[in-house]
Amino acid sequence: MIDIQLTGIFPRSNELIKTTWDYEKGKIGKKDLENRIKQDAKHIIELQVKAGFKYTTDGMLLWQDLFRPFIENVDGITSGPLTRWFDNNTFFRKPIINDKLKTKERFIYKYIQTIPLSDKLFWKAILPGPFTFAKLSSNIYYDDFKKLLLDLSQIFKVEVEDLTNKGISFIQFNEPAITWYKLTDKELDFIKDVYKIITDDLNTKTCIHTYFGDASPVLSSLLDYPVDYIGIDFYSTTFEEIKNLSVSKGLLCGCIDARNSFLENPSNIFSFIKDIKEHMEPKDIIISPNCDLEFLPRNIAEKKVVILGNVLRMLEEKL
Amino acid sequence: MKKLFPTQEIGSLAKPAWLIKGLRGLPLLEEDLRELDMWAKKLGIQWYEEIKQLLIKRSITEKKLRDFAALFNIKFFEKAGLDFVYDGEARRIEMYEYPVRHINGIKILDWVRSFDNKYYRKGACIDKPKLENFYHLEEFKFVKNNTNRGVKIPITGPYTLADWSFNEYYESRLVDKIKDFRERKKVAKQEFVFDLAKEIVRPNIVALVKAGAKWIQIDEPAATTHPDEISLFIDAFNETVRGIDCKFSVHICYSDYSLLYPELLELKADHLAFEYANRKNYDDLKLFKEYGDKREIGLGVLDVHSDEIETPELVKERLIYAYNLLEENEIYANPDCGLRTRNLEVSFKKLSNLVKGAQLARESLS
């Protein structure tokens, strides 16, 4: 199976950006802002459907950054200083862990269901990976990083079960920290255990997407993780270095550059996917941007979605 | 004897409503005029009445308004008591878009999110960059003619200009030559950065020095963004300033400074202006000691992302901590970064306390 998907936050339209500013200045009410968000989400979904996406997202328009819903809803976390988001000119609020992590009620679904889920579509949820979350937080409560990660895994477990019950059929965990930092085998094993907790008995497709870093040193370990897909950023990982690895899982191929406005030629992406198929023989392939398209202006991001659709059609015709 | 803890600003000030509306030809509200009145009187700017009348009539020229705004900011810094001043970047949209608008080959695209609901317009390099004109020369001459204080010119560095731009031109040239996406991106970036250093930033600096510039601050907030490109940033910086007789500082903020060493020792800069107050942690200063880096330090003692006013005592405490730790480095006092995120009232209080704090620190050591 070959599919195309988004992997993160989609850029807001200029209209939504302006509406947000108007809301901040008190010129319009909350209802006006919500309506604009719904319109934008609807457009983003239609764009994906038109391109041929099976699993769609609402563009994650309510996410100020990948961690913010957790800061806003989990007891024990407060909002910290603006911090650079890996190697981007983009910043996030660092979560400060200053007490034991607890949640009173489920919350992630509120950030995903911008508009009611349609029965006609499959829905994809994109969450921060627990390791990336813990690693990028400032922990002043737990005396041990592992304890923090285990408590986080419980929160994630409850949330992903809730999302599954609410009809989400694909859950992706964004784990750029796994390839950004040099991890020991022990650390990689522990992260695997965390995912065992989260995905145990879960009845939905799951993916761990690594990006911004070279996946070649850790890919063989990741292939043992209890998820259906592993995602690779091919603008940070050299294909030659991993091409001889046989992939027993699905592979999410980040081969559309979400950090450059240069528009890929679908034929080049087609050839690349052909190489992956021939050499690595993954179970399934998802073609995607290497990371969130929000690093691009909205009009360019939309063009990249169209490119994904064009690549899919070429593959369907020729392979 | 050299003055201890000289005080400097880092770059931008907020643009008041009368300036933004004036540039757009919009009518000013009573409160906008009141703000102009209040500050102009406080700063002792004689000819503001004429500007005010022109603003009310909506008949002011852009040049006149920009000149006034630049003078306003120079006086603002002087009144706060700073030793080194500039024009608060009154003529610049901001540190990226302004230079990019003077470079042929870079096209400004739409908004891209920086954080939360803050956006910036990002350029895409679509052709070989070519300098349209020396984009800081006139502003420098104006500052030089309107202050007796030391002048330091902030200018955005080549690495940051490249890193904050999309790179279409150099990538497209390599599509057929380099198949691997990662390698192609890397080579394209190197070519882009060096062309910006040689063809854009260096000629600007040469022109400024010829016009009498004595101290230029090269802003490189992107320097540590890609840890595997630190040497690219350093090589491009050194190429930019090679052989030019001027004091150079580098300003880098919101970064992990440990990533810069030991390579930073090779950087041809005399002064390093870094941000510390935002993180409320001055531990990174130990890096200078650890690597024996004895250059001047611009110590960020004001958090530019908070309205909380640092007291003179807190400024003093931070300066003395750095002084005791790094007895061989000359320490300057400055905000973490440009103050454009704060309103003028907050910025003025912060800068005034910075000056008072530096004085307290001097007194405590005398």
XYZ file of C-alpha atoms in Angstrom:
685
model
C 0.000 0.000 0.000
C 1.209 3.500 -0.800
C -0.400 6.433 0.918
C 0.209 10.162 1.304
C -0.162 12.007 4.606
C 0.657 15.182 6.484
C 3.033 14.916 9.415
C 2.348 17.994 11.501
C 0.938 21.469 11.910
C -0.296 23.097 8.686
C 0.256 26.846 8.189
C -2.706 29.047 8.956
C -4.201 31.034 6.112
C -3.531 34.771 5.969
C -7.209 35.318 6.750
C -6.940 33.208 9.891
C -3.735 34.944 10.948
C -5.433 38.334 10.611
C -8.536 37.076 12.411
C -6.357 35.851 15.271
C -4.741 39.275 15.548
C -8.155 40.949 15.489
C -9.270 38.633 18.270
C -6.185 39.444 20.331
C -6.864 43.162 19.906
C -10.460 42.656 21.049
C -11.876 43.709 17.679
C -13.874 40.483 17.261
C -15.332 37.856 19.585
C -14.338 34.263 20.199
C -17.166 32.955 18.035
C -15.823 34.835 14.994
C -12.386 33.349 15.546
C -13.806 29.841 15.964
C -15.783 30.188 12.750
C -12.697 31.246 10.845
C -10.735 28.306 12.268
C -13.497 25.930 11.167
C -13.500 27.388 7.650
C -9.740 27.031 7.452
C -9.817 23.450 8.773
C -12.511 22.552 6.258
C -10.364 23.929 3.439
C -7.303 21.993 4.603
C -9.301 18.760 4.768
C -10.736 19.339 1.287
C -7.233 19.957 -0.010
C -6.057 16.605 1.329
C -9.103 14.768 0.017
C -8.628 16.290 -3.423
C -4.976 15.235 -3.473
C -5.967 11.664 -2.634
C -5.199 11.426 1.082
C -6.848 8.524 2.893
C -6.055 9.734 6.407
C -6.636 13.420 6.990
C -5.930 15.950 9.711
C -7.574 19.306 10.386
C -4.223 21.057 10.056
C -3.761 21.260 13.844
C -4.817 24.883 13.771
C -5.432 24.997 17.521
C -1.891 23.923 18.343
C 0.324 26.878 19.215
C 3.139 24.371 19.341
C 3.425 20.622 19.692
C 3.408 20.687 23.505
C 0.909 23.454 24.248
C -2.204 21.287 24.729
C -0.321 19.419 27.456
C 0.812 22.629 29.147
C -2.776 23.854 29.099
C -4.340 20.668 30.442
C -1.964 18.548 32.483
C -1.538 19.322 36.176
C 2.119 19.579 37.081
C 3.166 21.382 33.896
C 3.502 25.126 33.477
C 4.584 27.245 30.559
C 8.274 28.133 30.427
C 10.471 30.433 28.343
C 10.448 30.652 24.579
C 12.910 28.121 23.326
C 14.194 27.349 19.863
C 12.437 24.409 18.194
C 15.388 22.273 17.175
C 17.239 23.865 14.249
C 14.436 26.168 13.161
C 13.755 29.861 13.404
C 10.654 28.875 15.317
C 10.126 28.809 19.059
C 8.051 26.856 21.546
C 7.145 27.373 25.167
C 9.255 25.010 27.199
C 7.088 22.842 29.468
C 8.177 23.149 33.094
C 7.471 19.995 35.066
C 7.079 21.198 38.630
C 4.731 18.632 40.148
C 3.491 15.100 39.645
C 1.737 14.813 36.291
C -2.021 14.282 36.485
C -4.999 14.854 34.253
C -8.596 15.315 35.353
C -10.210 14.689 31.989
C -9.317 13.802 28.418
C -8.172 16.814 26.435
C -6.334 16.015 23.197
C -9.527 15.352 21.248
C -10.527 18.988 21.798
C -7.453 20.060 19.823
C -8.113 17.635 16.985
C -11.828 17.837 16.369
C -11.855 21.388 15.096
C -14.788 20.313 12.984
C -16.904 17.209 13.617
C -15.348 14.024 12.316
C -16.948 12.790 9.140
C -17.755 9.094 8.772
C -16.567 9.235 5.204
C -12.949 9.971 6.141
C -10.241 8.302 8.191
C -8.731 10.630 10.733
C -5.141 10.987 11.727
C -3.968 12.458 15.028
C -0.456 13.784 15.444
C 0.888 13.983 18.982
C 4.243 14.806 20.478
C 6.251 11.701 21.214
C 6.635 11.177 24.969
C 10.427 11.048 24.743
C 10.654 14.323 22.840
C 8.196 15.869 25.279
C 10.197 14.789 28.332
C 13.544 15.616 26.777
C 12.560 19.157 25.813
C 10.848 19.910 29.108
C 12.508 21.396 32.106
C 12.066 18.814 34.850
C 12.302 20.179 38.367
C 9.998 17.666 40.055
C 11.024 14.116 39.172
C 14.329 12.921 40.547
C 14.688 10.546 37.629
C 14.038 11.122 33.911
C 12.634 7.600 33.622
C 9.983 8.310 36.249
C 8.913 11.380 34.319
C 8.704 9.369 31.128
C 6.698 6.616 32.809
C 4.182 9.078 34.227
C 3.938 10.731 30.825
C 3.333 7.348 29.211
C 0.274 6.874 31.431
C -1.140 10.201 30.314
C -0.460 9.355 26.669
C -2.006 5.907 27.057
C -5.295 7.280 28.331
C -5.346 9.936 25.617
C -4.649 7.596 22.689
C -7.289 5.160 23.937
C -9.734 8.021 24.099
C -8.810 9.157 20.579
C -9.266 5.637 19.263
C -12.677 5.390 20.915
C -13.610 8.702 19.307
C -12.833 7.396 15.822
C -9.223 8.358 15.145
C -7.741 5.580 13.054
C -4.096 6.644 12.718
C -1.967 8.062 15.513
C 1.475 9.473 14.839
C 3.959 10.329 17.560
C 6.419 13.026 16.565
C 9.796 12.105 18.006
C 12.426 14.406 16.533
C 14.456 14.091 19.745
C 15.153 10.419 19.017
C 17.310 11.332 16.055
C 18.459 14.741 17.278
C 20.229 13.428 20.373
C 22.717 10.590 20.405
C 20.965 7.867 22.384
C 22.467 4.753 23.908
C 21.006 1.296 23.278
C 19.738 1.364 26.852
C 17.892 4.608 26.287
C 16.421 3.317 23.056
C 15.264 0.178 24.857
C 13.620 2.231 27.556
C 11.778 4.371 25.010
C 10.594 1.147 23.392
C 9.169 0.061 26.762
C 7.359 3.386 27.039
C 5.744 2.760 23.664
C 4.788 -0.750 24.769
C 2.807 0.837 27.599
C 1.147 3.368 25.315
C 0.250 1.071 22.426
C -0.635 -2.066 24.387
C -4.061 -3.277 23.261
C -4.525 -0.235 21.065
C -6.745 -0.816 18.095
C -5.427 1.749 15.652
C -2.505 2.262 13.301
C 0.490 3.924 14.916
C 3.615 5.633 13.693
C 6.725 7.137 15.253
C 8.076 9.905 13.063
C 11.675 10.980 13.501
C 12.857 14.167 11.839
C 15.420 16.974 11.947
C 18.068 14.335 12.652
C 19.868 11.428 11.025
C 17.859 8.243 11.504
C 20.568 5.901 10.229
C 22.199 5.171 13.622
C 18.900 4.240 15.297
C 16.730 2.853 12.539
C 17.406 -0.811 13.226
C 16.419 -0.284 16.893
C 13.282 1.607 15.920
C 12.168 -1.245 13.711
C 11.631 -3.275 16.913
C 9.300 -0.676 18.401
C 5.636 -1.654 18.845
C 4.269 0.663 16.160
C 3.200 0.063 12.558
C 5.279 2.760 10.852
C 8.597 4.496 11.338
C 9.032 7.921 9.808
C 12.305 9.205 8.339
C 13.295 12.719 7.298
C 15.242 12.204 4.092
C 16.568 15.758 4.224
C 18.416 14.804 7.410
C 19.135 11.146 6.629
C 21.219 9.919 3.701
C 19.365 7.210 1.796
C 22.616 5.426 0.862
C 23.337 4.849 4.537
C 20.110 2.980 5.219
C 19.154 1.479 1.893
C 20.443 -1.977 2.720
C 18.236 -2.264 5.768
C 15.269 -4.488 5.232
C 12.205 -2.824 6.715
C 9.644 -5.135 8.241
C 7.274 -2.279 9.020
C 5.641 0.515 7.128
C 7.910 3.424 6.252
C 6.812 7.035 6.377
C 9.111 8.733 3.873
C 9.615 12.421 4.579
C 10.747 13.339 1.079
C 8.881 16.582 0.443
C 10.942 19.360 2.036
C 8.724 21.291 4.438
C 11.578 23.675 5.161
C 12.197 24.927 1.651
C 9.874 26.640 -0.785
C 11.646 24.937 -3.685
C 8.937 22.829 -5.302
C 9.910 19.236 -5.876
C 9.524 17.676 -9.260
C 7.072 14.772 -8.757
C 9.173 12.627 -11.122
C 12.191 12.928 -8.804
C 10.114 11.933 -5.794
C 8.638 9.086 -7.815
C 12.152 7.770 -8.617
C 13.146 8.081 -4.994
C 10.151 6.107 -3.772
C 10.891 3.482 -6.412
C 14.429 3.168 -4.985
C 13.058 2.801 -1.468
C 10.638 0.131 -2.581
C 13.306 -1.806 -4.420
C 15.999 -1.634 -1.763
C 14.217 -1.520 1.584
C 11.006 -3.349 0.703
C 8.909 -1.810 3.459
C 5.537 -3.335 4.222
C 3.739 -0.098 3.340
C 4.883 3.338 2.262
C 3.554 6.718 3.313
C 4.902 9.634 1.306
C 4.898 12.829 3.295
C 6.600 16.115 4.044
C 9.662 15.611 6.233
C 8.061 17.669 9.017
C 5.279 20.191 9.717
C 4.386 22.210 6.638
C 3.929 25.219 8.923
C 7.528 26.161 8.208
C 6.251 27.320 4.815
C 3.860 30.085 3.825
C 0.365 28.727 3.325
C 0.307 28.977 -0.487
C 3.546 26.999 -0.817
C 2.318 24.369 1.660
C -0.787 23.903 -0.447
C 1.362 23.428 -3.568
C 3.352 20.757 -1.744
C 0.128 18.903 -0.915
C -0.710 18.959 -4.620
C 2.765 17.565 -5.390
C 2.099 14.703 -2.960
C -1.095 13.953 -4.869
C 0.758 14.014 -8.192
C 3.407 11.625 -6.898
C 0.698 9.267 -5.643
C -0.988 9.207 -9.031
C 2.320 8.531 -10.807
C 3.015 5.661 -8.452
C -0.457 4.221 -8.873
C -0.111 4.363 -12.643
C 3.438 3.136 -13.019
C 4.055 0.707 -10.150
C 41.435 54.248 32.753
C 38.711 52.440 30.822
C 35.191 52.854 32.118
C 33.889 49.684 33.725
C 30.632 48.227 32.424
C 29.999 50.480 29.409
C 26.340 50.387 28.435
C 24.982 49.644 24.993
C 21.747 48.781 23.253
C 21.480 45.811 20.948
C 19.194 47.014 18.186
C 15.536 47.682 17.737
C 12.977 49.717 19.638
C 9.202 49.394 19.291
C 7.681 51.554 16.579
C 5.122 53.902 18.176
C 1.631 54.307 16.719
C 2.393 57.795 15.348
C 5.212 56.309 13.282
C 3.327 53.299 11.950
C 0.191 55.284 11.167
C 2.203 58.170 9.776
C 4.014 55.862 7.373
C 0.708 54.417 6.245
C -0.919 57.826 5.881
C -3.530 56.971 8.504
C -5.142 59.519 10.860
C -3.669 59.700 14.348
C -5.804 59.313 17.456
C -5.628 61.732 20.361
C -3.749 59.141 22.397
C -1.141 58.708 19.623
C -0.495 62.458 19.648
C -0.382 62.523 23.431
C 2.289 59.809 23.346
C 4.292 61.795 20.815
C 3.949 64.983 22.892
C 4.947 63.291 26.099
C 8.048 61.581 24.734
C 9.208 64.441 22.540
C 9.104 66.796 25.538
C 10.799 64.261 27.771
C 13.551 63.713 25.193
C 13.920 67.427 24.487
C 13.305 67.192 20.725
C 12.725 70.766 19.607
C 11.186 70.300 16.158
C 8.492 67.803 17.080
C 5.690 70.401 16.775
C 6.342 70.676 13.054
C 6.270 66.879 12.717
C 3.084 66.705 14.762
C 1.328 69.213 12.514
C 2.431 67.371 9.379
C 1.193 64.092 10.885
C -2.171 65.655 11.706
C -2.438 66.991 8.148
C -1.229 63.613 6.841
C 1.209 65.428 4.611
C 4.542 64.252 6.005
C 7.091 62.668 3.663
C 8.472 59.249 4.512
C 12.016 60.624 4.679
C 11.079 63.349 7.130
C 9.167 60.958 9.332
C 11.930 58.332 9.278
C 14.529 60.994 10.119
C 12.408 62.167 13.019
C 11.872 58.602 14.258
C 15.605 57.933 14.072
C 16.362 61.109 16.020
C 13.648 60.210 18.515
C 15.310 56.862 19.184
C 18.813 58.318 19.407
C 17.560 60.783 22.029
C 15.654 57.972 23.748
C 18.849 55.970 24.211
C 20.808 59.067 25.200
C 18.215 60.084 27.772
C 18.304 56.591 29.258
C 22.029 57.197 29.646
C 23.598 54.649 27.292
C 27.218 55.032 26.242
C 26.734 53.489 22.791
C 23.666 54.234 20.719
C 22.130 53.800 17.281
C 18.711 54.651 15.846
C 16.655 51.807 17.282
C 16.382 50.477 13.725
C 13.737 53.137 13.036
C 14.242 52.845 9.296
C 14.108 49.065 9.195
C 11.012 46.880 9.000
C 12.968 44.377 11.031
C 16.378 42.735 10.953
C 15.593 40.241 8.173
C 13.030 41.784 5.877
C 14.765 45.149 5.670
C 18.065 43.890 4.236
C 16.357 41.298 2.073
C 14.300 44.014 0.402
C 17.587 45.522 -0.795
C 18.898 42.309 -2.294
C 18.009 41.383 -5.853
C 17.477 37.656 -6.153
C 15.556 37.256 -2.902
C 11.805 37.469 -3.146
C 9.696 38.061 -0.043
C 7.049 35.397 0.399
C 4.139 35.243 2.796
C 4.007 34.852 6.563
C 5.629 32.025 8.440
C 5.030 31.461 12.126
C 7.783 32.335 14.579
C 5.825 31.360 17.702
C 2.237 31.499 18.940
C 0.518 34.188 16.841
C 3.717 35.939 15.830
C 4.745 35.684 12.202
C 7.470 36.962 9.939
C 7.743 37.187 6.190
C 10.319 34.877 4.806
C 12.223 35.402 1.590
C 13.124 32.851 -1.036
C 16.369 33.054 -2.948
C 15.327 32.655 -6.559
C 18.432 34.034 -8.270
C 22.048 34.817 -7.423
C 21.924 37.552 -4.742
C 23.014 40.988 -5.908
C 23.226 44.101 -3.758
C 20.799 46.776 -4.833
C 22.293 49.553 -2.690
C 24.210 50.060 0.565
C 21.215 49.717 2.808
C 22.690 50.992 6.104
C 24.847 53.832 4.865
C 22.390 56.731 5.057
C 21.058 55.683 8.455
C 24.623 55.520 9.814
C 25.484 58.965 8.497
C 22.355 60.353 10.114
C 23.177 58.795 13.495
C 26.784 59.988 13.318
C 25.609 63.535 12.695
C 23.103 63.475 15.538
C 24.919 62.097 18.556
C 28.086 62.619 20.498
C 27.892 59.183 22.054
C 29.674 56.108 20.755
C 27.969 54.577 17.717
C 27.586 50.882 17.066
C 25.820 49.718 13.908
C 23.839 46.487 14.001
C 23.804 44.575 10.714
C 22.347 41.182 9.980
C 24.972 38.577 9.173
C 25.169 36.340 6.106
C 24.551 33.076 7.895
C 21.298 34.321 9.433
C 20.130 35.885 6.167
C 20.626 32.533 4.454
C 19.226 30.444 7.256
C 16.063 32.514 7.453
C 15.508 32.354 3.710
C 14.292 29.543 1.546
C 16.916 28.394 -0.861
C 15.364 27.732 -4.254
C 18.082 29.030 -6.563
C 21.047 27.037 -5.296
C 19.016 23.858 -4.789
C 17.528 23.983 -8.249
C 21.004 24.307 -9.765
C 22.071 21.111 -8.035
C 19.065 18.879 -8.742
C 20.774 17.043 -11.575
C 24.196 17.043 -9.964
C 23.417 15.744 -6.468
C 20.716 13.126 -6.098
C 20.716 12.759 -2.328
C 18.353 15.293 -0.748
C 20.461 15.830 2.363
C 23.754 16.367 0.568
C 22.159 18.660 -1.996
C 20.643 20.838 0.719
C 23.974 21.090 2.503
C 25.984 22.136 -0.562
C 23.270 24.565 -1.657
C 23.337 26.225 1.765
C 27.122 26.649 1.729
C 27.014 28.331 -1.675
C 24.186 30.611 -0.573
C 25.867 31.703 2.686
C 29.187 32.526 1.027
C 27.574 34.473 -1.789
C 25.698 36.547 0.807
C 28.911 37.128 2.769
C 30.918 38.215 -0.260
C 28.344 39.952 -2.402
C 26.002 41.510 0.157
C 27.167 41.943 3.759
C 30.862 42.609 3.164
C 30.315 45.415 0.620
C 27.894 47.066 3.072
C 30.477 46.898 5.825
C 33.240 48.270 3.603
C 30.986 51.224 2.744
C 30.177 51.864 6.413
C 33.819 51.786 7.455
C 34.726 54.159 4.636
C 32.037 56.483 5.992
C 33.621 56.398 9.444
C 32.094 53.425 11.260
C 34.228 52.319 14.180
C 32.120 49.509 15.624
C 29.827 47.136 13.764
C 27.705 44.499 15.450
C 26.946 41.549 13.192
C 23.689 39.953 14.281
C 23.716 36.209 13.860
C 20.827 34.831 15.934
C 20.779 31.753 13.707
C 24.412 30.882 14.468
C 23.689 27.855 16.645
C 20.509 26.786 14.901
C 22.205 23.930 13.085
C 24.964 22.578 15.321
C 26.676 20.895 12.385
C 26.978 24.243 10.592
C 28.851 26.216 13.280
C 31.993 26.204 11.166
C 30.007 27.475 8.165
C 28.755 30.416 10.259
C 32.292 31.153 11.461
C 33.928 30.873 8.038
C 31.271 33.136 6.514
C 31.676 35.701 9.334
C 35.440 35.725 8.902
C 35.100 36.108 5.145
C 32.730 39.027 5.723
C 35.119 41.008 7.940
C 38.429 39.834 6.443
C 41.006 42.618 6.477
C 38.576 45.376 7.439
C 39.827 47.818 10.075
C 36.905 48.153 12.487
C 35.754 46.781 15.833
C 33.399 43.848 15.226
C 31.000 42.264 17.629
C 28.665 39.370 17.116
C 25.237 39.224 18.712
C 23.663 35.815 19.180
C 20.534 35.268 21.251
C 18.203 32.456 22.336
C 20.864 29.896 21.680
C 22.820 27.142 23.311
C 26.200 28.844 23.510
C 27.996 25.641 24.428
C 27.510 24.568 20.805
C 29.749 27.402 19.640
C 32.892 26.284 21.388
C 35.701 25.648 20.679
C 35.089 26.855 17.095
C 34.041 30.320 18.308
C 37.640 31.023 19.279
C 38.355 31.252 15.538
C 35.713 33.952 14.991
C 37.285 37.287 14.025
C 35.145 39.267 16.469
C 36.318 41.516 19.287
C 33.120 41.443 21.311
C 30.469 38.803 22.000
C 26.978 40.052 22.934
C 24.868 37.208 24.286
C 21.475 36.832 25.965
C 21.255 35.610 29.556
C 18.445 37.403 31.405
C 15.673 35.508 29.589
C 16.970 32.216 30.967
C 17.645 33.749 34.400
C 20.830 31.746 34.409
C 24.349 32.983 33.900
C 26.030 29.574 34.047
C 26.970 29.738 30.379
C 29.455 32.478 31.264
C 31.675 29.698 32.508
C 32.246 28.763 28.882
C 34.449 31.837 28.421
C 36.573 30.745 31.348
C 36.663 27.123 30.261
C 37.904 27.969 26.784
C 40.116 30.880 27.816
C 38.097 33.319 25.705
C 39.143 36.752 26.941
C 37.219 38.930 24.490
C 34.782 41.655 25.477
C 31.388 40.411 26.561
C 28.069 42.143 26.026
C 26.158 40.771 28.982
C 22.396 40.492 28.511
C 20.963 41.793 31.784
C 17.454 42.756 30.613
C 14.841 40.252 29.510
C 13.244 41.705 26.393
C 10.312 39.305 26.505
C 9.011 40.429 29.881
C 7.465 43.680 31.105
C 8.954 43.122 34.524
C 11.456 45.898 35.130
C 14.804 44.676 36.347
C 15.912 46.731 39.333
C 19.280 48.506 39.321
C 20.312 46.161 42.119
C 19.537 43.105 39.981
C 21.495 44.564 37.062
C 24.379 45.278 39.393
C 24.241 41.756 40.808
C 24.397 40.233 37.326
C 27.290 42.444 36.263
C 29.265 41.785 39.416
C 28.712 38.047 39.064
C 30.163 38.184 35.537
C 32.969 40.493 36.643
C 34.046 38.207 39.465
C 33.854 35.135 37.278
C 35.628 36.626 34.280
C 38.128 39.093 35.648
C 40.065 39.175 32.338
C 37.109 40.001 30.084
C 35.795 43.515 29.676
C 32.060 43.404 30.472
C 29.477 45.615 28.766
C 25.912 45.920 30.031
C 23.098 45.499 27.517
C 19.604 44.069 27.023
C 19.411 40.461 25.862
C 18.322 41.586 22.417
C 16.537 44.483 20.730
C 13.691 45.897 22.818
C 11.100 46.136 20.053
C 8.861 43.625 21.817
C 8.308 46.059 24.740
C 6.497 49.378 24.683
C 8.532 52.558 24.988
C 7.676 53.116 28.621
C 8.845 49.669 29.654
C 11.940 49.889 27.446
C 12.883 53.251 28.902
C 12.523 52.046 32.486
C 14.529 48.939 31.718
C 17.333 50.856 30.015
C 17.428 53.530 32.726
C 17.785 50.823 35.335
C 20.469 49.173 33.258
C 22.450 52.416 33.354
C 21.808 52.852 37.098
C 22.744 49.232 37.745
C 26.019 49.614 35.840
C 26.779 52.712 37.938
C 26.010 50.801 41.147
C 28.326 48.018 39.989
C 31.110 50.531 39.296
C 30.642 52.138 42.713
C 30.697 48.807 44.478
C 34.111 48.104 42.960
C 35.636 51.526 43.508
